[in-house]
mmCIF file of C-alpha atoms and ligand atoms in Angstrom:
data_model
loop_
_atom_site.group_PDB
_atom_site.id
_atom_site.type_symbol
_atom_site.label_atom_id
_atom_site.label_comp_id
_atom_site.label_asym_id
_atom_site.label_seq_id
_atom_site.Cartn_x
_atom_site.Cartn_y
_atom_site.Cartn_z
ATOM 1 C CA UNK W 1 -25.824 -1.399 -4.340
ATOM 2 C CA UNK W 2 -25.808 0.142 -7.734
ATOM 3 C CA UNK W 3 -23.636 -1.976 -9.869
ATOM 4 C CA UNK W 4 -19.932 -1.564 -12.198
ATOM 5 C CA UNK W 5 -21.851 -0.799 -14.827
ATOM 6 C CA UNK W 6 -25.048 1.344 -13.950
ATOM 7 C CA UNK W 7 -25.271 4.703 -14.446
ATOM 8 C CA UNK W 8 -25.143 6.815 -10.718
ATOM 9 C CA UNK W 9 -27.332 9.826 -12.295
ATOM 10 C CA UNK W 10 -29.892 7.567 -14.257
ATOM 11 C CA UNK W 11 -29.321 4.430 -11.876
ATOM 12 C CA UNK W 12 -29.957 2.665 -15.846
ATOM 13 C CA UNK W 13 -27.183 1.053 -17.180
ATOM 14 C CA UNK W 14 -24.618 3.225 -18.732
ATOM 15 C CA UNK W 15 -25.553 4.657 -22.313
ATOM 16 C CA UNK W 16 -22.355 4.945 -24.492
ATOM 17 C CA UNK W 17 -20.382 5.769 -21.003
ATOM 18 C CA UNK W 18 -17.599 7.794 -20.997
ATOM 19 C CA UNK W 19 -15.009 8.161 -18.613
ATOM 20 C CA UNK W 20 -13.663 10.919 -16.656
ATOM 21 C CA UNK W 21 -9.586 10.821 -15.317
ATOM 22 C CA UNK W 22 -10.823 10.269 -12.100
ATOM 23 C CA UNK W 23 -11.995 6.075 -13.643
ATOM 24 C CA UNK W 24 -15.609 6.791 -13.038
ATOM 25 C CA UNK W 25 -17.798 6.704 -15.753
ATOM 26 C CA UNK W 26 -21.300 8.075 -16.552
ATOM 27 C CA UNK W 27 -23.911 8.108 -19.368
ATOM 28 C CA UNK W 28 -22.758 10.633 -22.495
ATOM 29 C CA UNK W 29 -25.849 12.490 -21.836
ATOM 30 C CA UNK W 30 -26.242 12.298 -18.450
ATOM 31 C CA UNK W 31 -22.864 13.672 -18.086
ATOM 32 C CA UNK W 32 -23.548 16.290 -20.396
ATOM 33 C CA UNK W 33 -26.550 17.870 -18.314
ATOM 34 C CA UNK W 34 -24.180 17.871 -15.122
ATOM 35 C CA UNK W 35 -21.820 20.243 -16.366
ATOM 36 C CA UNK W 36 -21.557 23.659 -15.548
ATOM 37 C CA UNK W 37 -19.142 26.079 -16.944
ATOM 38 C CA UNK W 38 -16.980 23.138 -18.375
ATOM 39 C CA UNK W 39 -16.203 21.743 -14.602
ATOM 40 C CA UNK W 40 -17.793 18.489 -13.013
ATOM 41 C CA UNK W 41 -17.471 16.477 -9.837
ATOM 42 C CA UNK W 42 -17.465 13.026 -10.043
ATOM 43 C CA UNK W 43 -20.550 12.064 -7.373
ATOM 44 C CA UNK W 44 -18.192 9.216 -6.967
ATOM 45 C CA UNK W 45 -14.600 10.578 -5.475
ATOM 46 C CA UNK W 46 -15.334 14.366 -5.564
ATOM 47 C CA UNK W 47 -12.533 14.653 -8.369
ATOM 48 C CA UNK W 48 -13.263 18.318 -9.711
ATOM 49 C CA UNK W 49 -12.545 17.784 -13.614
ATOM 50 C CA UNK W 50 -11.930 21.061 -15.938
ATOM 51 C CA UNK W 51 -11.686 21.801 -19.163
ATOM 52 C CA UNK W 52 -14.078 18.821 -20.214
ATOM 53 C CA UNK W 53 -14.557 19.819 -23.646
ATOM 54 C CA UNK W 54 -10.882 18.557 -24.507
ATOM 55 C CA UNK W 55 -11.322 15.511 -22.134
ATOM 56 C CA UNK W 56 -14.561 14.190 -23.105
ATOM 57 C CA UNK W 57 -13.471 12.929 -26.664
ATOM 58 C CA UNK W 58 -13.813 9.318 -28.251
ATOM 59 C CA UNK W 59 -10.901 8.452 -26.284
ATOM 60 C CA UNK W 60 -12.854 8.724 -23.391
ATOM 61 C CA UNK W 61 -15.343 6.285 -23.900
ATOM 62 C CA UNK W 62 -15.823 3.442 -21.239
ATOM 63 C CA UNK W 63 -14.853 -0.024 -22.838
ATOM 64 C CA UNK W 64 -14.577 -2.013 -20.043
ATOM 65 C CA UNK W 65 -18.198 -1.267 -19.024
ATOM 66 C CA UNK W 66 -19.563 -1.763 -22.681
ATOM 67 C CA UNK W 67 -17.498 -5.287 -22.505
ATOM 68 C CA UNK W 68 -19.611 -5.932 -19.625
ATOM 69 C CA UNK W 69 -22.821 -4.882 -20.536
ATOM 70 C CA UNK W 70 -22.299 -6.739 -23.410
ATOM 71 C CA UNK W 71 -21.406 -9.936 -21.298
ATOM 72 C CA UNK W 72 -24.541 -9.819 -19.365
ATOM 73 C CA UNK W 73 -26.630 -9.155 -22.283
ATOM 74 C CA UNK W 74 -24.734 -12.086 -24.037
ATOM 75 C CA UNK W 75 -26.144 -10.321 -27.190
ATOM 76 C CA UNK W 76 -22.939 -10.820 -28.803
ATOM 77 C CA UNK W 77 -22.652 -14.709 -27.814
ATOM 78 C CA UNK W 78 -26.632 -16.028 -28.834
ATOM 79 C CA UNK W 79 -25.700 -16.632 -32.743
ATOM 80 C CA UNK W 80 -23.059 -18.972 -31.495
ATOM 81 C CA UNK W 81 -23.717 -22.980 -30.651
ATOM 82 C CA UNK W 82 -21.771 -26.092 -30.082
ATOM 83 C CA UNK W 83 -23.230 -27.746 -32.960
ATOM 84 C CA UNK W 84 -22.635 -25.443 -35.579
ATOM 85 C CA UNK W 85 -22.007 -27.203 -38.924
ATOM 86 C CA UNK W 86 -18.259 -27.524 -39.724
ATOM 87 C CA UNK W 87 -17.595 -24.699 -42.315
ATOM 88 C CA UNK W 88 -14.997 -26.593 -44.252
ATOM 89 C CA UNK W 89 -12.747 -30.508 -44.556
ATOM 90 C CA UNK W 90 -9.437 -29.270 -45.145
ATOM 91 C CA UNK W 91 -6.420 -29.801 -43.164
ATOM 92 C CA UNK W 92 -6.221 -28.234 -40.090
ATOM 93 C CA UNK W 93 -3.308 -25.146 -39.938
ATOM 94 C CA UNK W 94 -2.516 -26.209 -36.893
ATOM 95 C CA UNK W 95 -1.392 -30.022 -36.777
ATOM 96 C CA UNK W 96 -2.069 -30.314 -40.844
ATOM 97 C CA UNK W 97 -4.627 -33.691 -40.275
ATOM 98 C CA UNK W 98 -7.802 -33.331 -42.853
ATOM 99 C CA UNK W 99 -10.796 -33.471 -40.782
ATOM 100 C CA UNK W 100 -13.821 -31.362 -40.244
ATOM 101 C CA UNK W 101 -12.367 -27.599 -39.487
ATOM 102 C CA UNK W 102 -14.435 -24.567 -37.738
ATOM 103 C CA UNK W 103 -12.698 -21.132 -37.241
ATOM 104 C CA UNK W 104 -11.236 -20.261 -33.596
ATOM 105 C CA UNK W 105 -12.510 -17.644 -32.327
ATOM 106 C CA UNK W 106 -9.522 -17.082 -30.879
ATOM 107 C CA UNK W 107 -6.683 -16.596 -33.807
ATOM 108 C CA UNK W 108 -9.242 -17.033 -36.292
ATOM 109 C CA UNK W 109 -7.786 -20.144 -37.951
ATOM 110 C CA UNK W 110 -9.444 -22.861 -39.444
ATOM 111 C CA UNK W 111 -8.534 -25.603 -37.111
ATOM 112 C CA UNK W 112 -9.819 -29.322 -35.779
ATOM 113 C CA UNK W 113 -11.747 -29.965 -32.949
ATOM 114 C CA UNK W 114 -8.446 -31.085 -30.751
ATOM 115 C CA UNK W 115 -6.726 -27.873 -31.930
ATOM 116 C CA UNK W 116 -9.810 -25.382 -31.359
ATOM 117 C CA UNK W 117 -9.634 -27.327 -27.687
ATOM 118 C CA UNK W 118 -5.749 -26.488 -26.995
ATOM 119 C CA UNK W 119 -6.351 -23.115 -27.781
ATOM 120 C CA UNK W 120 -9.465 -22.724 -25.473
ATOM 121 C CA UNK W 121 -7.301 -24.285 -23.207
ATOM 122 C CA UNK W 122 -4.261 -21.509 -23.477
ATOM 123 C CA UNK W 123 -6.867 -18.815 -23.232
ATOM 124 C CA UNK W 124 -8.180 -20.155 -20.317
ATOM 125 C CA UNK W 125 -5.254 -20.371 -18.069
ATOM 126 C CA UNK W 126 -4.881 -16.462 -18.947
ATOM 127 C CA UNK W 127 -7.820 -15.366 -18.491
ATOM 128 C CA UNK W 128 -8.329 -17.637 -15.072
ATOM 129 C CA UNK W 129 -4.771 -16.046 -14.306
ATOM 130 C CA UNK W 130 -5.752 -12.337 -15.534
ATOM 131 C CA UNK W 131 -8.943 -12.644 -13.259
ATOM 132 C CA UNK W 132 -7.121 -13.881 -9.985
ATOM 133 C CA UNK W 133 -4.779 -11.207 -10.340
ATOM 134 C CA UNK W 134 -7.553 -8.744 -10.831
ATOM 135 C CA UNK W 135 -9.923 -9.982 -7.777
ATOM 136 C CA UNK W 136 -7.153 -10.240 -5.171
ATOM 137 C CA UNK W 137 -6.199 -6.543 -6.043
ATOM 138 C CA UNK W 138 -10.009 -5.685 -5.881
ATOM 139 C CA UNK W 139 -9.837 -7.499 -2.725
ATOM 140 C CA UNK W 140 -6.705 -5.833 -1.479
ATOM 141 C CA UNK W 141 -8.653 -2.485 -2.103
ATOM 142 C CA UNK W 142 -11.521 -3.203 -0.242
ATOM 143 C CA UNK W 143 -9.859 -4.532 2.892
ATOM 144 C CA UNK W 144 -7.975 -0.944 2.802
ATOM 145 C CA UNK W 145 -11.062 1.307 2.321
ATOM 146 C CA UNK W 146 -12.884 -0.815 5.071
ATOM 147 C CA UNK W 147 -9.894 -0.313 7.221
ATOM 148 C CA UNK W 148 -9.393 2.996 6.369
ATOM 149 C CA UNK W 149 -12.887 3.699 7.413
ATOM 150 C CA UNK W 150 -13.141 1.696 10.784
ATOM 151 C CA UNK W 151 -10.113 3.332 11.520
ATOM 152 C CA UNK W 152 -11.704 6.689 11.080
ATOM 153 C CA UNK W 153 -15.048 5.215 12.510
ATOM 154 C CA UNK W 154 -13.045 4.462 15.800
ATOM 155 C CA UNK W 155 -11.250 8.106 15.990
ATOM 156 C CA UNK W 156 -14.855 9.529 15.371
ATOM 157 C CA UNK W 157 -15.583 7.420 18.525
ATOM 158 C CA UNK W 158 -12.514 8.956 20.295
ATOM 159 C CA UNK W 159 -13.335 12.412 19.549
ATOM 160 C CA UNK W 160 -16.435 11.744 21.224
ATOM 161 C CA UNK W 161 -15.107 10.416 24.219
ATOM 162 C CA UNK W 162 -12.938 13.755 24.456
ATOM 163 C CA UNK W 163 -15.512 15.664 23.809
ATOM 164 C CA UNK W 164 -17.060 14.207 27.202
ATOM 165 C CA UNK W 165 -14.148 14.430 29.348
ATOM 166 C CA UNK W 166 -13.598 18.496 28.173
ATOM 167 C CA UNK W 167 -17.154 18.990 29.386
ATOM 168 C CA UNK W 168 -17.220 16.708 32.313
ATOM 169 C CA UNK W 169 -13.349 18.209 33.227
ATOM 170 C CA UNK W 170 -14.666 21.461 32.803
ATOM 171 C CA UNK W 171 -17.765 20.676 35.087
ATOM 172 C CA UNK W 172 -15.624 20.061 37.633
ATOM 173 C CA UNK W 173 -13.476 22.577 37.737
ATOM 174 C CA UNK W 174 -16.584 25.152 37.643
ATOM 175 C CA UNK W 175 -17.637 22.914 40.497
ATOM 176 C CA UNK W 176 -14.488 23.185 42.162
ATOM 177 C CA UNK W 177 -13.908 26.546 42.036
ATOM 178 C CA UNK W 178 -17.401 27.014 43.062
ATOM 179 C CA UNK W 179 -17.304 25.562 46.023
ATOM 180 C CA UNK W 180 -14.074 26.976 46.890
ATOM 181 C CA UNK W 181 -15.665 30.388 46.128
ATOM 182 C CA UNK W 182 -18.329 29.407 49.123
ATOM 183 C CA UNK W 183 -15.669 28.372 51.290
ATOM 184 C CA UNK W 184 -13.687 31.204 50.566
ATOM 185 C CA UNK W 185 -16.972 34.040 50.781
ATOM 186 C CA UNK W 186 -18.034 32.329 54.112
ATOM 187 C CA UNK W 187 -15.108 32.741 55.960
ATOM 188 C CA UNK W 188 -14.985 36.507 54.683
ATOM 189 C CA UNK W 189 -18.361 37.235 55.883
ATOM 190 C CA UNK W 190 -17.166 35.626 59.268
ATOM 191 C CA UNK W 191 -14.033 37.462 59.420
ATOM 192 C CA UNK W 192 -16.602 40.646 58.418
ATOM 193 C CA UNK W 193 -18.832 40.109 61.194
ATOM 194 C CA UNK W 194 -16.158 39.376 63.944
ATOM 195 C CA UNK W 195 -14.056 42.923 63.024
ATOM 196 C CA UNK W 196 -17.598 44.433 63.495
ATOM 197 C CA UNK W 197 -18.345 42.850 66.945
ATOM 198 C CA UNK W 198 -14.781 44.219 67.961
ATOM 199 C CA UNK W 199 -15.846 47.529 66.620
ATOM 200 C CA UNK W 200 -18.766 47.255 68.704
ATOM 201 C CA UNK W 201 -16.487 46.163 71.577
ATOM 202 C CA UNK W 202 -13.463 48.679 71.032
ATOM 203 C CA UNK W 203 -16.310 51.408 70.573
ATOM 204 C CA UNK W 204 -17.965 50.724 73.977
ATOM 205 C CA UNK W 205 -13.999 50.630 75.690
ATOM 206 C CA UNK W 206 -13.459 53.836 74.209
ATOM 207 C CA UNK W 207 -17.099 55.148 75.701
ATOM 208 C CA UNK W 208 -15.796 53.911 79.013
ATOM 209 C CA UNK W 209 -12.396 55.903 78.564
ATOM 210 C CA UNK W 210 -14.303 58.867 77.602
ATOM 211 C CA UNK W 211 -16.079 58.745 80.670
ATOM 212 C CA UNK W 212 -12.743 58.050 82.818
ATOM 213 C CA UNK W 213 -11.297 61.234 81.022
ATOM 214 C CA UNK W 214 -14.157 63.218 82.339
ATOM 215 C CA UNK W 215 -14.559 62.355 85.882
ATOM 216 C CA UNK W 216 -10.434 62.882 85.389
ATOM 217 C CA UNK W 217 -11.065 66.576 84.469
ATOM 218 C CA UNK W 218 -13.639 66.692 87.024
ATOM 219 C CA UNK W 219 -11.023 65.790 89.492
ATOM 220 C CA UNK W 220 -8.586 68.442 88.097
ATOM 221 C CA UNK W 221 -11.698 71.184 87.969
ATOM 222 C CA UNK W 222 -12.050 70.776 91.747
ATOM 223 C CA UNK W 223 -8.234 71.113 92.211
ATOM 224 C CA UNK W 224 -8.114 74.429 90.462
ATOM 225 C CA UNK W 225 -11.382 76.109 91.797
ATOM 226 C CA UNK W 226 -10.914 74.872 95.637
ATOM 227 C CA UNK W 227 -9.039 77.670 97.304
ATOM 228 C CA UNK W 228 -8.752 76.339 100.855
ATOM 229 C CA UNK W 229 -5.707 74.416 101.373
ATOM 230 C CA UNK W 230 -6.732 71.963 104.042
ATOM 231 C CA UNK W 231 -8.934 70.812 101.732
ATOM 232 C CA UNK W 232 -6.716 70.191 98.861
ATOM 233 C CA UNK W 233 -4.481 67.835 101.129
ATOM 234 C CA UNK W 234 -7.744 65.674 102.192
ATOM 235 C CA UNK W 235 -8.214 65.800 98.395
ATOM 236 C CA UNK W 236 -4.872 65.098 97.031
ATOM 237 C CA UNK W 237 -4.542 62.238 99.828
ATOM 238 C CA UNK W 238 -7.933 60.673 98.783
ATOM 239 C CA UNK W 239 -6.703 60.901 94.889
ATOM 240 C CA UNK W 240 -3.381 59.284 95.785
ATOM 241 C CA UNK W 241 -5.327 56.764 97.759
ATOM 242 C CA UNK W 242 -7.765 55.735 94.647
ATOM 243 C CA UNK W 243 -4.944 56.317 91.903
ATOM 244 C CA UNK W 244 -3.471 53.146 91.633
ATOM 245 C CA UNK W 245 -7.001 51.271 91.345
ATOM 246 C CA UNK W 246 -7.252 54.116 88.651
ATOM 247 C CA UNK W 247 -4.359 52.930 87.260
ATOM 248 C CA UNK W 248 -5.037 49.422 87.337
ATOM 249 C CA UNK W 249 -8.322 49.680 85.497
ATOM 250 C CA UNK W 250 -6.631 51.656 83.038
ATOM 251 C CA UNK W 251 -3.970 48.523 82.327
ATOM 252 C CA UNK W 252 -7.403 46.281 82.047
ATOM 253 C CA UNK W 253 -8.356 48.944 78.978
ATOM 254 C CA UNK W 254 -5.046 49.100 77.565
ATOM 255 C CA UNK W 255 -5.018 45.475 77.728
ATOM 256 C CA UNK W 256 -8.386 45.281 75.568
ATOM 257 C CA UNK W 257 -7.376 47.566 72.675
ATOM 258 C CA UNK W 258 -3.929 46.493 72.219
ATOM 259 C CA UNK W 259 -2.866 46.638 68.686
ATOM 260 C CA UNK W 260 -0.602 43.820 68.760
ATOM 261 C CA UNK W 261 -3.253 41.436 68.827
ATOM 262 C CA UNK W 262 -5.015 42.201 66.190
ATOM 263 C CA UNK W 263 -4.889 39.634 63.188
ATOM 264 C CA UNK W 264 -4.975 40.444 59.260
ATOM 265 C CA UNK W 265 -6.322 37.999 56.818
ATOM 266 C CA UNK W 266 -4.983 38.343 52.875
ATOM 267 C CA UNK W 267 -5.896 36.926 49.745
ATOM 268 C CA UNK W 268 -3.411 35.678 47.189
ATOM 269 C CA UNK W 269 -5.114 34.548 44.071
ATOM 270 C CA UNK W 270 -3.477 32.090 41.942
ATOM 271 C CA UNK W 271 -2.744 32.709 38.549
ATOM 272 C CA UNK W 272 -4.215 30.599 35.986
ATOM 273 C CA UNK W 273 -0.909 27.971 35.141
ATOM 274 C CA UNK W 274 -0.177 26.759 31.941
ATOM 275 C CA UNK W 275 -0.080 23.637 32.904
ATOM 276 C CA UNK W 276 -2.659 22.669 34.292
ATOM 277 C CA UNK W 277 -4.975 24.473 31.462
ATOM 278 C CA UNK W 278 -8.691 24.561 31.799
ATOM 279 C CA UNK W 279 -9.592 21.894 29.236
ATOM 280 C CA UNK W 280 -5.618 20.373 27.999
ATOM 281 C CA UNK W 281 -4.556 20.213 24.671
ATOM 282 C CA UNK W 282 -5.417 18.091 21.293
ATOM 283 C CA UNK W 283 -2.402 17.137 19.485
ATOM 284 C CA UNK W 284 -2.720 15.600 15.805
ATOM 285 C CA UNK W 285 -0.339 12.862 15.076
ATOM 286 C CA UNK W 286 -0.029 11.283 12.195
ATOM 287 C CA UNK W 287 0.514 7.405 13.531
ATOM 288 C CA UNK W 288 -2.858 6.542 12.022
ATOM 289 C CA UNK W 289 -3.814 3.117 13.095
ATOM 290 C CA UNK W 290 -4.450 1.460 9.820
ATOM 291 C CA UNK W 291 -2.430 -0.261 7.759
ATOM 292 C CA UNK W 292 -3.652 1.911 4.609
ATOM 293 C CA UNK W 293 -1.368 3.849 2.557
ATOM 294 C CA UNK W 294 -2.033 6.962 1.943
ATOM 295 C CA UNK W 295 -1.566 6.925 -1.817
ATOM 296 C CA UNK W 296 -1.605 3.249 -3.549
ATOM 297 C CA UNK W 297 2.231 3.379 -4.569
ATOM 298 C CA UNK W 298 2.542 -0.044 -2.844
ATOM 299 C CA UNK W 299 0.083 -1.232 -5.842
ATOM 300 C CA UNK W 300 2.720 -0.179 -8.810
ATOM 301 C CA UNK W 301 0.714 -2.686 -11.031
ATOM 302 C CA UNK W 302 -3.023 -0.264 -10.836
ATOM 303 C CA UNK W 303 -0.684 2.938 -11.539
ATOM 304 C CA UNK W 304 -1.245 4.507 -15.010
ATOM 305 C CA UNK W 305 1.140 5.859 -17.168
ATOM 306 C CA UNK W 306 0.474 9.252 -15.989
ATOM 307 C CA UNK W 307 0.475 8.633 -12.199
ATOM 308 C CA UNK W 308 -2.675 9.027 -11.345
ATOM 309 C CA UNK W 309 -4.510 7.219 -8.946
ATOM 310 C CA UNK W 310 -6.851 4.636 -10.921
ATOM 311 C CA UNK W 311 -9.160 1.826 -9.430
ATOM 312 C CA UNK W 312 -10.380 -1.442 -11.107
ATOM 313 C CA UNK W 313 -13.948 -2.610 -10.214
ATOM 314 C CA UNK W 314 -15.433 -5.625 -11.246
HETATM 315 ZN ZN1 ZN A 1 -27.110 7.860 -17.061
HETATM 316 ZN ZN1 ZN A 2 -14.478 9.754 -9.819
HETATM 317 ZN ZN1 ZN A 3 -5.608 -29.565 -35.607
HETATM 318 ZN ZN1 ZN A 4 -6.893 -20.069 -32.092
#
């Protein structure tokens, strides 16, 4: 993990850093190179920053990070020892006893041993208090970008799982109304060849009735053309004889074509519903499960003067 103080272009630590709104802060030079027609992002939180020429001033310069590169150097610290020689006997400005007196490098007094001591002792409670206060914000912040990201981490991993059940619904209702397709096509193509074999049928009836109608015209052929009338009584006996069998094979026909029988099949599609659509519908709420703000107003203390957001790493 690069650390506070190192430099995310030159990964070195940061030479005379400056700092951009956004808190981040970046080599002088190394900043320089990266911008392009006065505008930067910060590789950090994607701030866009304009008009740098105005913002990038001495102002800007990172003190916090040249405190702490100064700290771990300890450069500043190595001239100093425990046993320096006492500068000066005098009496002490603090409690006025004569004794051997060093300045504190606190207030810059010349003061006793015992004094120097009770005011290492008041910085120390503020600085112990400044740095609890500052870690259990840092801390604070962490637990809310972690959460903030499992949170996302787990939607990411319910998007998936929706992603999956659109295909997998969508499968099956291909599947469905693929098979219901078969179902549906066979029974046409049944219905199809049962109207045909009727055809057939109905067709070979209506041969029949043909033939019926010209033996019938046969009959009424011989009426006309036979002359002698002894003859047409044997005849008209013999056709009143053999009528009603006529007759009754005729009822067996009329029987076998009978319209009323005859069945219809229809098809009645059904619309596509609204409700039940193909694949349902996403809906965004906003009851994100994390207990993350979405701005850090609830941290009033890390807000700067102008409002912005600001973050303190240590
Ligand atoms: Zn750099
Ligand atoms: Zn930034
Ligand atoms: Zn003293
Ligand atoms: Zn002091």
């Amino acid at each position: 993990m690069e650390s506070f103080v190192q430099c995310h272009y030159c990964k070195k630590d940061l030479n005379n850093p400056l700092e951009l709104v956004c808190r981040h802060s970046y080599c002088t030079d190394c900043l320089k190179k990266e911008i392009q027609n006065d505008k930067i992002i910060c590789p950090i939180c994607g701030t866009e920053h304009t008009a740098l020429a105005a913002s990038l001033s001495s102002a800007s310069q990172d003190k916090l990070a040249t405190y702490v590169i100064g700290l771990n150097s300890g450069e500043p610290y190595s001239v100093i020892t425990d046993d320096a020689p006492a500068t000066i006997v005098a009496a002490c400005s603090e409690c006025r006893n004569t004794t051997d007196l060093r300045p504190c490098f606190h207030c810059g007094k010349p003061l006793c041993a015992d004094c120097r001591t009770k005011h290492y002792e008041s910085q120390k409670k503020e600085v112990d208090k400044s740095i609890t206060s500052l870690m259990t914000t840092t801390n604070e912040l962490i637990v809310l970008a972690q959460a903030l990201n499992t949170s996302r981490t787990g939607r990411i991993q319910e998007y998936k799982t929706i992603k999956e059940q659109v295909s997998t619904h969508v499968k099956d209702l291909v599947k469905k109304l693929h098979d219901d397709e078969q179902v549906l096509q066979k029974k046409l193509d049944a219905t199809i060849q049962a109207e045909n074999e009727k055809i057939a049928v109905t067709e070979r009836e209506r041969q029949y009735l043909e033939k019926n109608k010209a033996a019938l015209d046969q009959v009424m052929e011989k009426y006309r053309n036979e002359t002698n009338q002894m003859i047409l009584i044997k005849m008209h006996k013999d056709y009143l004889d053999s009528a009603p069998v006529w007759k009754d094979r005729l009822h067996a026909h009329a029987n076998r074509i009978s319209t009323k029988k005859e069945e219809e099949l229809h098809f009645h599609p059904i619309p596509l519903g609204t409700n039940d659509g193909l694949v349902g519908k996403l809906t965004a709420s906003k009851n994100v499960n994390v207990n993350a703000p979405s701005n850090d107003s609830h941290l009033p203390s890390l807000k700067n003067p102008t409002g912005s957001r600001s973050c303190i790493i240590l």
